[in-house]
Amino acid sequence: MNKNNRLKGDYLKSVNTAAIGSIFLSSVLSFSVMANIPEESPKELLQTVPATAQVCLSCHGVDGEGLGIAGPRLAGLSSEYIADQVSHFQTGKRQNPTMMAMAMTVQGDNIKVVSDFFAAKPVADIKLQYRGDKVVITDIGEKLAFQGDWDRDIPACTSCHGPSGIGAGQFPRLAGQEPTYLKNQLLAWQSGARTGDADNMMGSIAKKLTAAEIDALTQYFSAQK
Amino acid sequence: MKLYYFSAVGVLLSMGLSASELPDRQAQLPSVAKDANAQYIMPSDLSTIPEGEFGDKVRKGYQLFVNSQQMRDTYVGNELNCVNCHMNAGNKANASPLWGAYMAYPAYRKKNDKVNSYEERIQGCFTYSMNGTAPESGSESLVAISAYSYWLAMSGLMNQFNVAGPVPEMSDTDLLKGGNREDFPLPKAITSKLDQKALTMLPGRGFPKLEKPELAYSIERGKLVYLAHCQACHGEGGQGVKMAEVSALPPLWGPQTYNWGAGMHRVNTAANFIYENMPLGKSIQLTVQQAWDVAAFVNAHERPQDPRYKGNVAETQAKYHQHEGFYGKPSAADPSVILGSKSYPIFPASK
């Protein structure tokens, strides 16, 4: 990853203040220590980012690469998926106070602008594992990922999320995503804080997973990078 | 348990094919309604497949079945994998499991006096469902898929009747024949409970027969079902979703899926399959009517040609399509086009 594209603390602060005022600043600032100094001056850099996406960078990273628990990686997701999720936060189908407020800052055509911006960001190539490559799988996360558990009607995760969970279209990339984030999503479906997937197709699967399985799955997928 | 006789099998068989013609190895299975109280056999975990040459064949069979794209351009001519229709790697009851199939071959068919071996049945799926070219008799891939099927069936039966020990090994020649023969070695504990006929109709075999819909099935209503419950995964144009060059979500019509000779192109077979297995994960259950309607919609689209086609759609239709299907009938996408007339190539090169 290009470290130089990370933002500097001061710059973060100015972007945020300009765009949304100070409500989220305290949480954002605590992460700014991790940020590096960009090669380009903040001003030049800003010009390459659509105005409406600038506010997102402080938590999701300049390249949408994700900043740990501040915000998940958006690079590697499709534009249609990002757009759908922004509107799910707006309509309350996804309950997350921070992101619900942030989603309100983008409206109308700007949803597509931010979505296209992050969807165009690259992710590193990874070594892919396909369904059927391994016959005997001992790790419970990897086993669910490639073989499912049909006694409980759980299909292999990779039958929808693709080889190694790289995703495409409406199926988000799981490979290399922040583990806490992945875990929170599966828990959010269990608690009802996340909905909006067509016919509840992901929700019905998440509800069948045990706590140990969720841990194993998030470890497995987040390590695929 | 209900017994079933193969002489009851559909019209296709009554044709009496001449030797020069492609054999119909996709003949409709005798499908029975699902029994809510059925007990399905439970094959052992894959981790118990033994080390050694025999075990290697079983493992290879699993891999070919789940990732059939490794045979693309040698035997496979579309983007499907066997597992796309036979869920859970051919291990799921009511999704035409391999363990149910294995014990039913060789299948004696009265009308053409043809005894179909297990290997021939698999060859049929390559020619039709995979729009490819069948591996030659006795080839490594047929042995492997047969060994895997045998291992599932035998371990499942041994588990059900408390027979201890490893699944007995078997020669390649015998593996290819299937389990429905007098000289097939079975422990007494099993044969004393199930006779040969019962073994050919293990509960969970095939796709369970769906009752008839209340209204005649309709492509128009089927389209609405498709848009609401299938499109998210199989795509707006039925072409599935590709990830890393493979169709993670498989195509349902067009050039890269099962051809006009495959069992799935029949509306009734597709309705049986869809009602029981789709949408994947079964977060919702379609109604009987919806399953028939959407099966009709999916199958009223152009796909690769019937391999038995000899240049005339009407003739092929008359000879091989006297069943519930849309070959030779107007297309859902454009009713002025007769399905079959603009079919896609058989066994096309991938690039």
Coordinates of C-alpha atoms in Angstrom, one line a residue:
Chain A
M1 CA 0.0 0.0 0.0
N2 CA 1.1 3.5 -0.7
K3 CA 1.7 5.1 2.7
N4 CA 2.2 8.5 1.2
N5 CA -1.4 8.7 0.3
R6 CA -2.5 8.5 3.9
L7 CA -3.5 11.8 5.4
K8 CA -1.8 13.9 7.9
G9 CA -3.6 14.8 11.2
D10 CA -3.9 18.5 10.5
Y11 CA -5.3 17.9 7.1
L12 CA -7.8 15.5 8.4
K13 CA -9.0 18.1 10.8
S14 CA -9.5 20.7 8.2
V15 CA -11.3 18.4 5.8
N16 CA -13.7 17.4 8.5
T17 CA -14.3 20.8 9.9
A18 CA -15.0 22.2 6.5
A19 CA -17.4 19.5 5.5
I20 CA -19.4 18.5 8.5
G21 CA -18.5 20.5 11.5
S22 CA -17.2 19.1 14.6
I23 CA -19.6 16.4 15.7
F24 CA -17.5 13.5 14.6
L25 CA -14.2 15.2 15.2
S26 CA -13.4 13.6 18.5
S27 CA -13.7 10.1 17.2
V28 CA -11.9 10.9 14.0
L29 CA -9.0 12.7 15.7
S30 CA -8.2 9.8 17.8
F31 CA -7.3 7.9 14.7
S32 CA -5.4 10.6 13.0
V33 CA -2.2 9.6 14.7
M34 CA -2.1 6.6 12.4
A35 CA -2.1 8.8 9.3
N36 CA 1.1 9.6 7.3
I37 CA 2.1 12.7 5.5
P38 CA 1.0 12.8 1.9
E39 CA 3.5 13.5 -0.8
E40 CA 1.3 16.0 -2.5
S41 CA 0.1 19.0 -0.6
P42 CA -3.4 18.5 0.9
K43 CA -4.7 21.1 -1.6
E44 CA -3.6 19.2 -4.7
L45 CA -4.7 16.0 -3.3
L46 CA -8.1 17.4 -2.5
Q47 CA -8.6 18.4 -6.1
T48 CA -8.4 14.8 -7.2
V49 CA -11.2 13.9 -4.8
P50 CA -14.8 14.9 -5.6
A51 CA -16.0 17.4 -3.0
T52 CA -18.8 15.2 -1.8
A53 CA -16.4 12.3 -1.1
Q54 CA -13.9 14.4 0.9
V55 CA -15.7 14.0 4.1
C56 CA -15.5 10.2 3.8
L57 CA -11.7 10.0 3.7
S58 CA -11.1 10.7 7.3
C59 CA -12.6 7.3 8.3
H60 CA -12.3 5.3 5.0
G61 CA -8.9 6.5 3.9
V62 CA -7.8 8.5 0.9
D63 CA -7.9 5.4 -1.3
G64 CA -10.8 3.9 0.4
E65 CA -8.4 1.4 1.9
G66 CA -10.1 1.5 5.3
L67 CA -8.7 2.9 8.5
G68 CA -9.1 0.0 11.0
I69 CA -12.0 0.4 13.2
A70 CA -12.6 4.0 12.2
G71 CA -14.1 2.8 9.0
P72 CA -14.1 -0.3 6.8
R73 CA -12.4 -0.5 3.4
L74 CA -14.5 0.7 0.5
A75 CA -12.0 -0.1 -2.2
G76 CA -12.9 -3.4 -3.8
L77 CA -16.7 -2.9 -3.5
S78 CA -18.8 -2.2 -6.6
S79 CA -20.4 1.2 -7.1
E80 CA -23.9 -0.3 -7.1
Y81 CA -23.2 -2.0 -3.7
I82 CA -21.8 1.2 -2.2
A83 CA -24.7 3.3 -3.4
D84 CA -27.2 0.8 -2.0
Q85 CA -25.5 0.8 1.3
V86 CA -25.5 4.6 1.5
S87 CA -29.2 4.6 0.9
H88 CA -29.7 1.8 3.5
F89 CA -28.0 4.0 6.1
Q90 CA -30.2 6.9 5.0
T91 CA -33.4 4.9 5.3
G92 CA -32.4 3.2 8.6
K93 CA -32.2 -0.3 7.1
R94 CA -28.7 -0.2 8.5
Q95 CA -28.4 1.2 12.0
N96 CA -25.1 2.8 12.7
P97 CA -25.2 6.3 14.2
T98 CA -22.0 7.5 12.7
M99 CA -22.6 6.2 9.2
M100 CA -26.3 7.2 9.3
A101 CA -25.2 10.8 9.8
M102 CA -22.5 10.6 7.3
A103 CA -24.8 9.1 4.7
M104 CA -27.1 12.1 5.0
T105 CA -24.3 14.4 3.7
V106 CA -24.6 12.7 0.2
Q107 CA -27.9 13.1 -1.7
G108 CA -29.2 12.7 -5.2
D109 CA -26.6 12.4 -7.9
N110 CA -23.8 12.7 -5.4
I111 CA -24.4 9.1 -4.2
K112 CA -23.2 7.8 -7.6
V113 CA -20.3 10.2 -7.5
V114 CA -19.0 9.0 -4.2
S115 CA -19.7 5.4 -5.1
D116 CA -17.9 5.5 -8.4
F117 CA -15.0 7.3 -6.7
F118 CA -14.4 4.5 -4.1
A119 CA -15.3 1.6 -6.4
A120 CA -12.5 2.8 -8.8
K121 CA -9.9 2.4 -6.1
P122 CA -7.8 -0.7 -6.6
V123 CA -7.1 -3.5 -4.1
A124 CA -4.1 -5.7 -4.1
D125 CA -4.3 -9.0 -6.0
I126 CA -4.5 -12.0 -3.8
K127 CA -3.9 -15.7 -4.3
L128 CA -7.3 -17.2 -5.0
Q129 CA -8.8 -20.3 -3.6
Y130 CA -11.7 -21.8 -5.5
R131 CA -14.4 -24.1 -4.3
G132 CA -13.2 -27.6 -4.7
D133 CA -9.5 -26.8 -4.5
K134 CA -9.3 -28.4 -1.0
V135 CA -11.1 -31.6 -0.1
V136 CA -10.4 -31.8 3.6
I137 CA -10.7 -28.5 5.5
T138 CA -10.2 -28.4 9.2
D139 CA -10.6 -24.7 10.1
I140 CA -14.3 -24.2 10.7
G141 CA -14.2 -20.7 9.1
E142 CA -12.5 -21.9 6.0
K143 CA -14.8 -25.0 5.8
L144 CA -18.0 -22.8 6.0
A145 CA -16.4 -20.5 3.4
F146 CA -15.8 -23.3 0.8
Q147 CA -18.2 -26.1 1.7
G148 CA -21.0 -24.5 3.8
D149 CA -23.0 -26.6 6.3
W150 CA -25.9 -28.0 4.4
D151 CA -27.4 -29.7 7.4
R152 CA -28.3 -26.2 8.4
D153 CA -29.0 -25.0 4.9
I154 CA -25.9 -22.8 4.9
P155 CA -24.4 -22.7 1.4
A156 CA -20.6 -22.1 1.0
C157 CA -19.9 -18.3 1.5
T158 CA -17.8 -18.3 -1.6
S159 CA -20.7 -19.5 -3.8
C160 CA -22.1 -16.0 -3.5
H161 CA -19.0 -14.0 -2.5
G162 CA -16.7 -15.6 -5.1
P163 CA -13.3 -17.3 -4.9
S164 CA -11.6 -16.3 -1.6
G165 CA -14.5 -13.9 -1.0
I166 CA -13.4 -11.3 -3.6
G167 CA -17.0 -10.3 -4.4
A168 CA -18.5 -8.5 -7.3
G169 CA -21.7 -6.5 -8.0
Q170 CA -24.2 -6.9 -5.1
F171 CA -21.8 -9.3 -3.3
P172 CA -19.3 -7.4 -1.2
R173 CA -15.7 -8.3 -1.1
L174 CA -14.9 -10.0 2.2
A175 CA -11.3 -10.8 1.5
G176 CA -9.0 -8.6 3.4
Q177 CA -11.7 -6.6 5.1
E178 CA -11.2 -5.3 8.6
P179 CA -12.1 -8.2 11.0
T180 CA -14.0 -6.2 13.6
Y181 CA -16.2 -4.7 10.8
L182 CA -17.0 -8.1 9.4
K183 CA -17.9 -9.5 12.7
N184 CA -20.1 -6.5 13.5
Q185 CA -22.0 -7.0 10.3
L186 CA -22.8 -10.6 11.1
L187 CA -23.9 -9.6 14.6
A188 CA -25.9 -6.7 13.2
W189 CA -27.9 -9.1 11.1
Q190 CA -28.5 -11.3 14.1
S191 CA -29.7 -8.3 16.2
G192 CA -31.8 -6.8 13.4
A193 CA -29.6 -3.7 13.1
R194 CA -28.8 -4.5 9.5
T195 CA -31.4 -5.3 6.8
G196 CA -31.9 -4.4 3.2
D197 CA -30.4 -7.4 1.4
A198 CA -32.7 -8.8 -1.2
D199 CA -35.1 -11.5 0.3
N200 CA -33.0 -11.4 3.5
M201 CA -30.5 -13.7 1.7
M202 CA -27.5 -12.8 3.9
G203 CA -29.5 -12.1 7.0
S204 CA -31.0 -15.6 7.0
I205 CA -27.5 -17.1 6.8
A206 CA -26.0 -14.8 9.5
K207 CA -28.7 -15.8 11.9
K208 CA -27.7 -19.4 11.7
L209 CA -24.0 -18.8 12.6
T210 CA -22.7 -19.4 16.1
A211 CA -20.4 -17.0 17.9
A212 CA -17.4 -19.3 17.4
E213 CA -18.2 -19.6 13.7
I214 CA -18.5 -15.8 13.3
D215 CA -15.0 -15.4 14.9
A216 CA -13.5 -18.1 12.7
L217 CA -15.1 -16.7 9.5
T218 CA -14.0 -13.1 10.2
Q219 CA -10.5 -14.3 10.9
Y220 CA -10.4 -16.3 7.8
F221 CA -11.7 -13.7 5.4
S222 CA -9.9 -10.8 6.9
A223 CA -6.6 -12.7 6.5
Q224 CA -7.1 -13.1 2.7
K225 CA -4.9 -10.2 1.7
Chain B
M1 CA -40.8 -46.9 0.9
K2 CA -42.3 -46.6 -2.5
L3 CA -40.8 -48.8 -5.2
Y4 CA -40.4 -47.5 -8.7
Y5 CA -40.1 -49.2 -12.1
F6 CA -38.0 -47.9 -14.8
S7 CA -40.5 -48.9 -17.5
A8 CA -42.6 -46.0 -16.3
V9 CA -40.1 -43.5 -17.6
G10 CA -41.1 -40.9 -20.1
V11 CA -41.8 -40.8 -23.8
L12 CA -38.2 -40.1 -24.8
L13 CA -37.3 -43.6 -24.2
S14 CA -39.9 -45.0 -26.5
M15 CA -38.1 -43.7 -29.6
G16 CA -35.9 -46.7 -30.1
L17 CA -32.8 -44.9 -31.1
S18 CA -30.7 -46.3 -33.8
A19 CA -27.1 -47.0 -33.0
S20 CA -25.7 -44.1 -35.1
E21 CA -27.5 -41.5 -33.0
L22 CA -26.4 -39.9 -29.8
P23 CA -27.9 -42.0 -27.0
D24 CA -30.3 -40.1 -24.8
R25 CA -28.5 -40.3 -21.5
Q26 CA -30.5 -37.5 -20.0
A27 CA -33.8 -39.4 -19.9
Q28 CA -36.1 -38.2 -17.3
L29 CA -35.7 -39.8 -14.0
P30 CA -38.7 -41.3 -12.3
S31 CA -39.4 -38.5 -9.9
V32 CA -41.5 -39.0 -6.8
A33 CA -43.1 -36.5 -4.5
K34 CA -41.1 -35.6 -1.4
D35 CA -41.9 -37.5 1.7
A36 CA -41.7 -35.3 4.8
N37 CA -40.8 -38.2 7.0
A38 CA -38.1 -39.6 4.8
Q39 CA -34.8 -40.6 6.4
Y40 CA -31.9 -39.8 4.2
I41 CA -28.6 -41.7 4.3
M42 CA -25.7 -39.7 5.7
P43 CA -22.4 -40.2 4.0
S44 CA -19.2 -39.9 6.1
D45 CA -17.2 -36.7 6.3
L46 CA -14.7 -36.1 3.5
S47 CA -11.9 -36.2 6.1
T48 CA -12.5 -40.0 6.5
I49 CA -11.6 -40.8 2.8
P50 CA -8.7 -43.1 3.2
E51 CA -5.1 -42.4 2.2
G52 CA -3.9 -44.2 -0.9
E53 CA -4.7 -44.8 -4.5
F54 CA -8.4 -45.5 -4.0
G55 CA -8.9 -42.5 -1.7
D56 CA -7.1 -40.3 -4.2
K57 CA -9.6 -41.2 -6.9
V58 CA -12.5 -40.4 -4.5
R59 CA -10.9 -37.0 -3.7
K60 CA -10.3 -36.3 -7.4
G61 CA -13.9 -37.0 -8.1
Y62 CA -15.0 -34.5 -5.5
Q63 CA -12.7 -31.9 -7.0
L64 CA -13.9 -32.5 -10.6
F65 CA -17.5 -32.3 -9.4
V66 CA -17.1 -29.1 -7.5
N67 CA -14.6 -27.3 -9.8
S68 CA -15.6 -28.7 -13.2
Q69 CA -14.0 -25.7 -14.9
Q70 CA -10.7 -27.5 -14.7
M71 CA -12.1 -29.6 -17.5
R72 CA -13.1 -26.6 -19.6
D73 CA -12.1 -27.1 -23.2
T74 CA -11.4 -30.8 -22.6
Y75 CA -14.8 -32.1 -21.6
V76 CA -16.7 -29.0 -20.5
G77 CA -18.1 -26.5 -22.9
N78 CA -19.9 -24.0 -20.7
E79 CA -19.3 -22.1 -17.4
L80 CA -21.1 -24.6 -15.2
N81 CA -19.8 -26.9 -12.5
C82 CA -21.6 -30.2 -11.6
V83 CA -22.2 -28.8 -8.1
N84 CA -24.3 -25.9 -9.5
C85 CA -27.2 -28.3 -9.9
H86 CA -26.3 -31.1 -7.5
M87 CA -25.9 -29.0 -4.4
N88 CA -23.4 -29.7 -1.6
A89 CA -21.1 -31.5 -3.9
G90 CA -23.7 -34.0 -4.9
N91 CA -24.4 -34.9 -1.3
K92 CA -27.7 -33.1 -0.7
A93 CA -30.9 -35.1 -0.6
N94 CA -33.5 -33.8 -3.1
A95 CA -30.8 -32.2 -5.3
S96 CA -30.2 -35.3 -7.2
P97 CA -27.5 -36.7 -4.9
L98 CA -24.7 -38.9 -6.3
W99 CA -25.3 -41.5 -3.5
G100 CA -28.9 -41.9 -4.7
A101 CA -27.8 -42.1 -8.3
Y102 CA -25.0 -44.6 -7.9
M103 CA -27.2 -47.3 -6.5
A104 CA -29.6 -47.0 -9.4
Y105 CA -27.3 -47.9 -12.2
P106 CA -26.9 -49.9 -14.4
A107 CA -30.5 -48.9 -15.2
Y108 CA -32.3 -51.4 -17.3
R109 CA -34.7 -49.7 -19.8
K110 CA -37.3 -51.9 -21.3
K111 CA -38.2 -50.0 -24.4
N112 CA -34.8 -50.0 -26.1
D113 CA -33.4 -52.9 -24.2
K114 CA -30.5 -50.7 -23.2
V115 CA -28.6 -51.2 -20.0
N116 CA -27.2 -47.8 -19.0
S117 CA -24.1 -48.0 -16.8
Y118 CA -23.3 -45.3 -14.2
E119 CA -20.4 -44.1 -16.4
E120 CA -22.8 -43.6 -19.3
R121 CA -25.1 -41.6 -17.2
I122 CA -22.3 -39.3 -16.2
Q123 CA -21.2 -39.0 -19.8
G124 CA -24.7 -37.8 -20.5
C125 CA -24.3 -34.9 -18.1
F126 CA -21.1 -33.9 -19.9
T127 CA -22.8 -33.9 -23.3
Y128 CA -25.9 -32.0 -22.2
S129 CA -25.8 -30.2 -18.9
M130 CA -22.1 -29.2 -19.4
N131 CA -22.6 -28.6 -23.2
G132 CA -19.3 -30.4 -23.7
T133 CA -18.0 -33.7 -25.0
A134 CA -18.1 -36.8 -22.8
P135 CA -14.8 -38.2 -21.5
E136 CA -14.1 -41.5 -23.2
S137 CA -15.3 -44.7 -21.5
G138 CA -13.0 -45.8 -18.7
S139 CA -11.2 -42.5 -18.5
E140 CA -9.7 -41.1 -15.4
S141 CA -12.3 -38.5 -14.8
L142 CA -15.2 -40.9 -15.1
V143 CA -13.4 -43.3 -12.7
A144 CA -12.9 -40.5 -10.3
I145 CA -16.5 -39.2 -10.3
S146 CA -17.7 -42.9 -10.0
A147 CA -15.4 -43.5 -7.1
Y148 CA -16.6 -40.4 -5.3
S149 CA -20.3 -41.4 -5.9
Y150 CA -19.6 -44.9 -4.7
W151 CA -17.9 -43.7 -1.6
L152 CA -20.8 -41.4 -0.7
A153 CA -23.3 -44.2 -1.3
M154 CA -21.4 -46.9 0.5
S155 CA -20.4 -44.8 3.5
G156 CA -23.9 -43.5 3.8
L157 CA -25.4 -47.0 3.8
M158 CA -22.8 -48.3 6.2
N159 CA -23.5 -45.5 8.6
Q160 CA -27.2 -46.1 8.4
F161 CA -26.9 -49.8 9.2
N162 CA -24.1 -49.6 11.6
V163 CA -21.5 -51.4 9.5
A164 CA -18.1 -50.7 11.0
G165 CA -14.8 -50.3 9.1
P166 CA -13.7 -48.5 6.0
V167 CA -15.6 -48.4 2.7
P168 CA -14.3 -51.5 0.7
E169 CA -12.1 -50.6 -2.2
M170 CA -13.2 -51.5 -5.7
S171 CA -11.6 -51.9 -9.1
D172 CA -12.0 -49.2 -11.8
T173 CA -14.1 -51.4 -14.0
D174 CA -16.5 -52.2 -11.3
L175 CA -16.7 -48.6 -10.1
L176 CA -17.9 -47.5 -13.5
K177 CA -20.8 -49.9 -13.6
G178 CA -22.8 -48.6 -10.6
G179 CA -24.4 -50.3 -7.6
N180 CA -27.5 -51.8 -9.1
R181 CA -26.2 -55.2 -10.0
E182 CA -26.4 -58.6 -8.5
D183 CA -22.6 -59.0 -8.1
F184 CA -22.3 -55.7 -6.3
P185 CA -20.7 -56.4 -2.9
L186 CA -22.8 -55.2 -0.1
P187 CA -22.7 -56.2 3.6
K188 CA -25.4 -58.5 4.8
A189 CA -26.5 -55.9 7.4
I190 CA -27.6 -53.8 4.4
T191 CA -29.1 -56.3 2.0
S192 CA -31.1 -57.8 4.8
K193 CA -32.9 -54.5 5.2
L194 CA -33.1 -53.1 1.7
D195 CA -33.6 -55.2 -1.4
Q196 CA -32.0 -54.2 -4.7
K197 CA -35.1 -52.3 -5.9
A198 CA -35.3 -50.3 -2.8
L199 CA -31.6 -49.4 -3.1
T200 CA -32.3 -47.9 -6.6
M201 CA -34.9 -45.6 -5.0
L202 CA -33.2 -44.3 -1.9
P203 CA -35.3 -41.5 -0.3
G204 CA -33.9 -38.2 -1.5
R205 CA -32.9 -39.4 -4.9
G206 CA -33.5 -37.0 -7.8
F207 CA -35.4 -33.8 -7.6
P208 CA -38.7 -34.4 -5.8
K209 CA -41.7 -34.2 -8.0
L210 CA -43.7 -31.0 -7.6
E211 CA -47.4 -31.0 -7.7
K212 CA -49.0 -29.4 -10.8
P213 CA -49.6 -25.6 -10.5
E214 CA -53.1 -24.3 -10.0
L215 CA -53.0 -22.2 -13.2
A216 CA -51.2 -23.2 -16.4
Y217 CA -47.6 -21.9 -16.1
S218 CA -47.0 -18.6 -17.6
I219 CA -43.8 -17.0 -18.9
E220 CA -45.2 -13.5 -18.2
R221 CA -45.8 -14.2 -14.5
G222 CA -42.5 -16.1 -14.4
K223 CA -40.7 -13.0 -15.5
L224 CA -42.0 -11.2 -12.5
V225 CA -40.9 -13.9 -10.2
Y226 CA -37.5 -13.8 -11.8
L227 CA -37.1 -10.1 -11.3
A228 CA -38.2 -10.3 -7.7
H229 CA -36.3 -13.4 -6.5
C230 CA -33.6 -14.5 -9.0
Q231 CA -32.2 -11.5 -10.7
A232 CA -30.1 -10.4 -7.7
C233 CA -27.9 -13.4 -8.2
H234 CA -28.4 -14.7 -11.7
G235 CA -28.3 -11.2 -13.3
E236 CA -30.7 -9.1 -15.2
G237 CA -30.0 -11.0 -18.4
G238 CA -29.7 -14.4 -16.9
Q239 CA -25.9 -14.5 -17.4
G240 CA -25.0 -14.9 -13.7
V241 CA -22.1 -13.0 -12.1
K242 CA -18.5 -13.7 -12.9
M243 CA -15.8 -13.3 -10.2
A244 CA -12.1 -13.9 -11.0
E245 CA -13.0 -15.3 -14.5
V246 CA -15.4 -17.9 -13.1
S247 CA -19.2 -17.8 -12.9
A248 CA -19.6 -17.8 -9.2
L249 CA -23.2 -17.3 -9.8
P250 CA -24.1 -19.5 -12.8
P251 CA -25.8 -18.4 -16.0
L252 CA -29.3 -19.8 -16.6
W253 CA -29.6 -19.2 -20.4
G254 CA -27.5 -18.0 -23.3
P255 CA -24.2 -19.5 -24.6
Q256 CA -22.6 -20.5 -21.3
T257 CA -25.1 -22.9 -19.7
Y258 CA -26.9 -26.2 -20.2
N259 CA -28.0 -27.0 -23.7
W260 CA -31.4 -27.9 -25.3
G261 CA -30.8 -31.6 -24.6
A262 CA -30.2 -31.3 -20.8
G263 CA -32.7 -32.4 -18.3
M264 CA -32.9 -29.0 -16.8
H265 CA -34.4 -27.5 -20.0
R266 CA -37.6 -29.3 -19.3
V267 CA -40.1 -27.1 -17.4
N268 CA -41.1 -29.8 -15.0
T269 CA -37.6 -30.8 -14.1
A270 CA -36.5 -27.2 -13.6
A271 CA -39.6 -26.5 -11.5
N272 CA -38.8 -29.5 -9.3
F273 CA -35.2 -28.3 -8.9
I274 CA -36.1 -24.6 -8.3
Y275 CA -38.8 -25.2 -5.8
E276 CA -36.5 -27.4 -3.7
N277 CA -33.2 -25.5 -4.1
M278 CA -33.7 -21.9 -5.1
P279 CA -33.2 -19.1 -4.2
L280 CA -29.8 -20.4 -2.9
G281 CA -29.9 -20.6 0.9
K282 CA -33.7 -20.7 0.8
S283 CA -34.3 -17.5 2.8
I284 CA -37.7 -17.6 1.2
Q285 CA -39.8 -20.5 -0.2
L286 CA -41.4 -20.0 -3.6
T287 CA -45.0 -21.1 -4.0
V288 CA -45.7 -24.1 -6.3
Q289 CA -47.1 -21.7 -8.9
Q290 CA -44.1 -19.4 -8.7
A291 CA -41.7 -22.3 -9.2
W292 CA -43.5 -23.4 -12.4
D293 CA -43.9 -19.9 -13.8
V294 CA -40.2 -19.0 -13.3
A295 CA -39.1 -22.4 -14.6
A296 CA -41.0 -21.6 -17.8
F297 CA -39.6 -18.1 -18.0
V298 CA -36.0 -19.4 -17.6
N299 CA -36.4 -22.2 -20.1
A300 CA -38.1 -20.0 -22.8
H301 CA -34.8 -18.5 -23.7
E302 CA -32.2 -19.5 -26.3
R303 CA -29.3 -21.7 -25.2
P304 CA -26.8 -24.0 -26.8
Q305 CA -28.2 -26.3 -29.5
D306 CA -29.5 -29.8 -28.8
P307 CA -26.5 -32.1 -29.7
R308 CA -29.0 -34.4 -31.5
Y309 CA -29.9 -31.6 -33.9
K310 CA -29.3 -32.5 -37.6
G311 CA -30.1 -29.2 -39.2
N312 CA -33.8 -28.9 -38.7
V313 CA -35.4 -27.5 -35.6
A314 CA -38.9 -28.9 -36.4
E315 CA -37.5 -32.4 -36.9
T316 CA -35.5 -32.3 -33.7
Q317 CA -38.5 -31.0 -31.9
A318 CA -40.8 -33.7 -33.2
K319 CA -38.3 -36.4 -32.4
Y320 CA -36.8 -35.5 -29.1
H321 CA -39.0 -32.8 -27.5
Q322 CA -42.4 -34.3 -26.9
H323 CA -42.3 -33.1 -23.3
E324 CA -42.7 -29.9 -21.3
G325 CA -40.2 -27.6 -22.9
F326 CA -39.9 -24.6 -25.3
Y327 CA -37.6 -26.0 -28.0
G328 CA -39.3 -25.1 -31.3
K329 CA -41.6 -22.6 -29.7
P330 CA -41.6 -18.8 -29.5
S331 CA -38.9 -17.1 -27.4
A332 CA -39.8 -15.2 -24.3
A333 CA -37.4 -12.4 -25.3
D334 CA -38.8 -12.1 -28.8
P335 CA -41.9 -14.2 -29.8
S336 CA -41.1 -13.8 -33.5
V337 CA -38.0 -16.0 -32.9
I338 CA -38.5 -19.8 -32.7
L339 CA -36.3 -21.3 -30.0
G340 CA -33.7 -23.6 -31.4
S341 CA -33.3 -21.5 -34.6
K342 CA -30.8 -19.1 -33.1
S343 CA -29.1 -21.6 -30.7
Y344 CA -25.6 -21.2 -29.5
P345 CA -22.8 -23.5 -30.5
I346 CA -22.2 -26.9 -28.9
F347 CA -18.9 -27.3 -27.1
P348 CA -17.5 -23.9 -28.0
A349 CA -13.9 -23.0 -27.2
S350 CA -13.7 -20.8 -24.1
K351 CA -11.6 -18.1 -25.8

